[in-house]
Coordinates of C-alpha atoms and ligand atoms in Angstrom, one line a residue:
M22 CA 0.0 0.0 0.0
A23 CA 1.3 3.5 -0.8
K24 CA 2.1 5.5 2.2
Q25 CA -0.2 8.3 3.2
R26 CA 1.1 11.7 2.3
V27 CA 0.8 14.4 5.0
L28 CA 1.8 17.9 4.1
T29 CA 1.9 21.2 5.8
G30 CA 3.4 24.6 5.2
I31 CA 4.9 27.2 7.6
T32 CA 4.6 30.8 6.5
T33 CA 8.0 32.5 7.0
T34 CA 7.1 35.6 8.9
G35 CA 8.1 36.0 12.5
T36 CA 10.1 33.9 15.0
P37 CA 8.7 30.6 16.3
H38 CA 7.3 30.8 19.9
L39 CA 6.4 28.2 22.5
G40 CA 2.8 28.2 21.2
N41 CA 4.0 27.2 17.7
Y42 CA 6.2 24.6 19.2
V43 CA 3.6 22.9 21.3
G44 CA 0.7 23.3 18.9
A45 CA 2.4 22.5 15.6
I46 CA 6.1 21.8 15.4
R47 CA 6.5 19.2 18.2
P48 CA 3.5 17.1 17.0
A49 CA 4.5 17.4 13.4
I50 CA 8.0 16.2 14.0
A51 CA 6.7 13.4 16.2
A52 CA 4.2 12.3 13.5
S53 CA 6.9 12.4 10.8
R54 CA 8.7 9.5 12.6
D55 CA 5.8 7.2 11.8
D56 CA 6.9 4.7 9.1
D57 CA 3.4 4.6 7.6
I58 CA 3.4 8.2 6.4
D59 CA 5.3 10.4 4.1
S60 CA 5.7 13.8 5.6
F61 CA 6.1 17.0 3.5
F62 CA 7.1 20.2 5.4
F63 CA 7.9 23.3 3.6
L64 CA 8.7 27.0 4.2
A65 CA 5.9 28.9 2.6
D66 CA 8.0 31.9 1.6
Y67 CA 5.8 33.0 -1.2
H68 CA 3.0 33.1 1.2
A69 CA 5.1 35.3 3.5
L70 CA 5.1 38.0 0.7
I71 CA 1.4 38.4 1.2
K72 CA 1.7 39.7 4.7
C73 CA 5.2 41.1 4.8
H74 CA 6.9 43.5 2.5
D75 CA 10.2 43.7 4.4
P76 CA 12.8 41.5 2.5
A77 CA 15.1 41.4 5.5
Q78 CA 12.4 40.0 7.6
V79 CA 11.3 37.3 5.1
R80 CA 14.9 36.2 4.7
Q81 CA 15.6 36.1 8.4
S82 CA 12.4 34.3 9.2
S83 CA 13.1 31.6 6.6
K84 CA 16.5 31.0 8.1
E85 CA 15.2 30.9 11.7
I86 CA 12.3 28.6 10.9
A87 CA 14.5 26.2 8.9
A88 CA 17.0 26.2 11.8
T89 CA 14.2 25.6 14.3
W90 CA 12.9 22.5 12.6
L91 CA 16.3 21.0 12.1
A92 CA 17.4 21.9 15.7
L93 CA 14.3 20.1 17.0
G94 CA 15.3 16.9 15.3
L95 CA 13.4 16.7 12.1
D96 CA 14.9 13.8 10.2
T97 CA 15.3 15.2 6.7
D98 CA 16.3 11.9 5.2
K99 CA 12.8 10.7 6.1
A100 CA 10.6 13.8 5.9
L101 CA 10.7 16.0 2.8
F102 CA 11.7 19.5 4.0
Y103 CA 11.9 22.2 1.3
R104 CA 11.3 25.8 0.5
Q105 CA 8.3 26.6 -1.6
S106 CA 10.2 29.0 -3.8
D107 CA 12.7 26.3 -4.8
V108 CA 9.9 24.4 -6.4
P109 CA 8.9 26.5 -9.5
E110 CA 6.2 24.1 -10.4
I111 CA 4.2 25.3 -7.5
T112 CA 3.8 28.8 -8.9
E113 CA 3.3 27.4 -12.4
L114 CA 0.5 25.3 -11.1
T115 CA -0.9 28.3 -9.2
W116 CA -1.6 30.0 -12.6
V117 CA -3.3 27.0 -14.1
L118 CA -5.5 26.7 -11.0
C119 CA -6.2 30.4 -11.1
C120 CA -7.7 29.9 -14.5
N121 CA -10.0 27.2 -13.1
A122 CA -10.9 28.4 -9.6
A123 CA -14.1 30.4 -9.3
K124 CA -13.7 34.0 -8.3
G125 CA -16.8 33.6 -6.3
L126 CA -15.2 30.9 -4.2
M127 CA -12.3 33.2 -3.4
N128 CA -14.7 36.0 -2.5
R129 CA -15.7 33.8 0.4
A130 CA -12.2 33.3 1.9
H131 CA -12.1 34.4 5.5
A132 CA -8.8 36.4 5.3
Y133 CA -10.1 38.3 2.3
K134 CA -13.5 38.9 3.8
A135 CA -12.0 40.1 7.0
A136 CA -9.9 42.7 5.1
V137 CA -12.9 43.9 3.2
Q138 CA -15.0 44.1 6.4
A139 CA -12.2 46.1 8.1
N140 CA -12.2 48.6 5.2
E141 CA -15.9 49.0 5.3
D142 CA -15.9 49.5 9.1
A143 CA -13.2 52.2 8.6
G144 CA -15.2 53.9 5.8
E145 CA -12.5 53.0 3.2
D146 CA -12.9 51.6 -0.3
P147 CA -13.6 47.9 0.2
D148 CA -10.4 47.0 -1.8
H149 CA -8.2 49.3 0.1
G150 CA -4.8 47.6 0.6
V151 CA -6.1 44.3 -0.7
T152 CA -3.5 42.9 -3.1
M153 CA -4.0 40.2 -5.7
G154 CA -1.7 38.1 -3.5
L155 CA -4.1 38.2 -0.6
F156 CA -7.1 37.5 -2.8
S157 CA -5.4 34.5 -4.5
Y158 CA -3.8 33.2 -1.3
P159 CA -6.0 30.1 -1.3
V160 CA -5.1 29.2 -4.9
L161 CA -1.3 29.3 -4.0
M162 CA -2.1 27.1 -1.0
A163 CA -4.1 24.7 -3.2
A164 CA -1.1 24.5 -5.5
D165 CA 1.1 23.7 -2.5
I166 CA -1.1 20.8 -1.5
L167 CA -2.2 19.4 -4.9
M168 CA 1.3 19.5 -6.3
F169 CA 2.3 16.6 -4.1
N170 CA -1.0 14.7 -4.1
A171 CA -1.2 15.1 -0.3
A172 CA -4.1 13.4 1.4
K173 CA -4.0 14.8 4.9
I174 CA -3.2 18.4 5.8
P175 CA -2.7 19.1 9.5
V176 CA -3.7 22.7 10.2
G177 CA -5.1 25.0 12.8
R178 CA -8.8 25.7 12.7
D179 CA -8.3 29.0 10.8
Q180 CA -6.9 27.1 7.8
I181 CA -9.7 24.5 7.4
Q182 CA -11.5 26.6 4.9
H183 CA -8.4 26.9 2.8
V184 CA -8.0 23.2 2.6
E185 CA -11.6 22.8 1.7
M186 CA -11.1 25.3 -1.1
A187 CA -8.1 23.2 -2.3
R188 CA -10.4 20.2 -2.4
D189 CA -13.0 22.1 -4.4
I190 CA -10.4 23.3 -6.9
A191 CA -9.0 19.8 -7.3
Q192 CA -12.5 18.3 -7.8
R193 CA -13.3 20.9 -10.5
F194 CA -10.0 20.3 -12.3
N195 CA -10.4 16.5 -12.2
H196 CA -13.9 16.9 -13.5
N197 CA -13.1 19.3 -16.3
F198 CA -9.8 17.8 -17.5
A199 CA -8.4 14.6 -16.2
D200 CA -8.2 12.8 -12.9
V201 CA -4.9 14.3 -11.8
F202 CA -5.3 15.4 -8.2
T203 CA -5.8 13.6 -4.9
L204 CA -8.6 15.2 -2.9
P205 CA -7.0 16.6 0.3
E206 CA -8.6 16.7 3.7
A207 CA -7.8 19.0 6.7
V208 CA -6.8 17.3 9.9
V209 CA -7.3 19.3 13.1
D210 CA -5.9 17.6 16.2
D211 CA -8.1 18.4 19.2
N212 CA -5.6 16.8 21.6
V213 CA -2.9 19.2 20.8
A214 CA -2.7 22.0 23.4
V215 CA -3.4 25.5 22.5
L216 CA -0.9 27.2 24.6
Q217 CA -1.8 30.3 26.6
G218 CA 0.4 33.4 26.4
L219 CA 1.8 35.8 29.1
D220 CA -1.6 37.5 29.5
G221 CA -3.6 34.2 29.6
R222 CA -5.1 34.6 26.1
K223 CA -4.0 32.2 23.3
M224 CA -0.3 32.6 22.7
S225 CA -0.1 34.5 19.4
K226 CA 2.1 37.0 17.7
S227 CA -1.0 39.3 17.1
Y228 CA -1.6 39.5 20.9
N229 CA 2.0 40.3 21.6
N230 CA 2.0 37.8 24.5
T231 CA 4.4 35.2 23.2
I232 CA 7.5 33.5 24.6
P233 CA 10.0 33.0 21.7
L234 CA 11.0 29.4 21.5
F235 CA 14.8 29.7 21.7
L236 CA 15.2 32.6 24.2
G237 CA 18.5 32.4 26.1
E238 CA 18.2 30.9 29.6
K239 CA 18.1 34.2 31.5
Q240 CA 15.5 35.7 29.2
L241 CA 13.4 32.6 29.3
R242 CA 13.4 32.8 33.1
K243 CA 12.4 36.4 32.9
A244 CA 9.6 35.7 30.4
I245 CA 8.2 32.9 32.5
N246 CA 8.3 35.3 35.5
K247 CA 6.1 37.7 33.5
I248 CA 3.2 35.2 33.1
K249 CA 0.2 36.8 34.7
T250 CA -1.0 35.3 38.0
N251 CA -3.5 36.4 40.7
L252 CA -2.5 37.9 44.0
L253 CA -2.8 34.8 46.2
E254 CA -0.1 34.4 48.8
P255 CA 2.2 31.4 49.4
G256 CA 0.2 28.9 51.4
E257 CA -3.1 29.9 49.9
P258 CA -4.6 27.1 47.7
K259 CA -4.6 28.0 44.0
D260 CA -6.9 26.9 41.2
A261 CA -4.7 25.0 38.8
D262 CA -7.4 25.0 36.1
D263 CA -7.5 28.8 36.2
S264 CA -3.7 29.3 35.9
T265 CA -1.6 30.0 32.8
V266 CA 1.5 28.7 34.7
F267 CA -0.3 25.4 35.2
Q268 CA -1.5 25.3 31.6
V269 CA 2.0 25.8 30.2
W270 CA 3.3 23.3 32.8
S271 CA 0.8 20.7 31.4
A272 CA 2.0 21.2 27.9
F273 CA 5.5 20.1 28.9
A274 CA 5.1 17.7 31.8
T275 CA 4.4 14.0 32.0
E276 CA 1.1 12.8 33.4
S277 CA 2.6 12.2 36.8
E278 CA 4.3 15.6 36.9
I279 CA 1.0 17.2 36.0
Q280 CA -0.7 15.4 38.9
R281 CA 2.1 16.4 41.3
M282 CA 1.8 20.1 40.3
R283 CA -1.9 20.0 40.6
S284 CA -1.6 19.0 44.3
E285 CA 1.2 21.5 44.8
F286 CA -1.3 24.1 43.6
A287 CA -4.0 22.8 46.0
N288 CA -1.4 23.0 48.8
G289 CA -0.7 26.6 48.1
I290 CA 2.7 26.6 46.2
A291 CA 4.1 30.1 45.9
W292 CA 3.8 31.7 42.4
G293 CA 7.6 32.3 42.5
E294 CA 8.2 28.6 43.2
A295 CA 5.8 27.4 40.6
K296 CA 7.4 29.6 38.0
K297 CA 10.9 28.5 39.0
Q298 CA 9.8 24.8 38.4
L299 CA 8.2 25.8 35.2
F300 CA 11.3 27.4 34.0
E301 CA 13.4 24.3 34.8
L302 CA 10.9 22.1 33.0
V303 CA 10.7 24.1 29.8
N304 CA 14.4 24.9 29.8
G305 CA 15.1 21.2 30.3
E306 CA 13.1 20.2 27.2
L307 CA 14.6 22.9 25.0
A308 CA 18.2 23.5 26.1
E309 CA 19.9 21.0 23.8
A310 CA 17.8 22.1 20.8
R311 CA 18.6 25.7 21.6
E312 CA 22.3 25.0 21.4
R313 CA 21.9 23.2 18.1
Y314 CA 19.8 26.1 16.9
H315 CA 22.5 28.6 17.5
Q316 CA 25.1 26.3 15.9
L317 CA 22.9 26.0 12.8
L318 CA 22.3 29.8 12.6
A319 CA 26.1 30.2 12.5
D320 CA 26.3 27.8 9.6
P321 CA 23.7 29.0 7.0
G322 CA 25.6 27.1 4.3
Y323 CA 24.6 23.8 6.0
I324 CA 20.9 24.9 6.3
E325 CA 21.0 25.9 2.6
S326 CA 22.4 22.5 1.6
V327 CA 19.7 20.7 3.5
L328 CA 17.0 22.8 1.7
Q329 CA 18.6 22.2 -1.6
Q330 CA 18.5 18.4 -1.1
G331 CA 14.9 18.8 -0.1
A332 CA 14.1 20.8 -3.2
E333 CA 15.7 18.2 -5.4
R334 CA 13.5 15.4 -3.9
A335 CA 10.4 17.6 -4.1
R336 CA 11.0 18.4 -7.7
A337 CA 11.3 14.7 -8.5
C338 CA 7.5 14.7 -7.5
S339 CA 6.4 18.1 -8.8
A340 CA 8.0 18.1 -12.3
P341 CA 6.2 14.9 -13.5
L342 CA 2.9 16.0 -12.0
M343 CA 3.2 19.5 -13.6
Q344 CA 3.8 17.7 -16.9
Q345 CA 0.6 15.8 -16.5
V346 CA -1.2 19.1 -15.7
R347 CA 0.1 20.8 -18.7
E348 CA -0.9 17.9 -20.9
A349 CA -4.3 17.9 -19.4
V350 CA -5.0 21.5 -20.2
G351 CA -3.4 21.5 -23.7
I352 CA 0.0 23.0 -23.0
S353 CA 2.3 20.7 -24.8
A354 CA 4.8 20.2 -27.6
V355 CA 3.4 20.8 -31.1
R356 CA 2.4 17.4 -32.6
Ligands
LIG414 N1 -1.5 29.3 5.0 C1 -0.9 28.5 6.1 C2 -0.8 29.3 7.4 O1 -0.8 30.5 7.3 C3 0.5 28.1 5.7 C4 0.5 27.2 4.4 C5 0.8 27.6 3.2 C6 0.0 25.9 4.3 N2 0.6 26.6 2.3 C7 0.1 25.5 3.0 C8 -0.5 25.0 5.3 C9 -0.3 24.3 2.6 C10 -0.9 23.7 4.9 C11 -0.8 23.4 3.5 O2 -0.8 28.7 8.4

């Protein structure tokens, strides 16, 4: 039986934080060790251009995200790890799909609708600041997915609609031309923790409440000390289920460590002590990877060589599929 293909993209804007690690990177790397699946992970750098017009930031973020996945132990002999922009067939396919995707379907995309709504609320022209990139975002994402005949797409809830659009686009193409594409399906893992940030809301760059994944030890300790708590004194029982400190603890601890901390809370552990233990735990899980991360950042040539090998393997899949697509739509040698 052919292995199941699992594919996901990481937009290269920003620096990975603990929420990305717990919610996406750690489970993805763990899943990629499964011998029954073929994992495809890629840096979605063309997607980054939609949100970010600062070349230095796109470049830096691509490097940091690549180094992060490698430092955390992604086995790139097993999983396919590549950069979207190294696979020119993806952008080629995007155009072909653009010529088949319904504009009306794209009108319904959440990200585009939110931009239009914000403009209307501000009394602006509805298209103010809306680029063709933003509007066509779901088509580029469909090309990412369909290019590799991926079946399962692990994503956050906010991306389900995009995967459904990719499925729609694939169905339409298969119906109109030839049965070329696998129909993809979004997979949302409800068991994966959504980590809380410093202020207790979901950890997210847009809330400015994140803890960067590879902070130095001192800064990590400082950041953990900034997690919001209530004013209960040492000795006063604390509600574990109402505490961000405990929530983050649970994302890193084993089942028995979680139970122990729960009773420490009931017994009135001091906030300072709970945070000290949380720092030890998080730091313990990340220290080695952090060291590798900094070694990798100091050796960009190595990162680049890994990405180039990934691109070569990716293109061994994408080039023949693109050839099929071209044939199907009538782009071929004169004969
Ligand atoms: N749009 C996704 C996000 O912002 C990233 C992404 C790009 C992606 N292409 C993809 C995810 C293909 C899954 C499959 O999170």
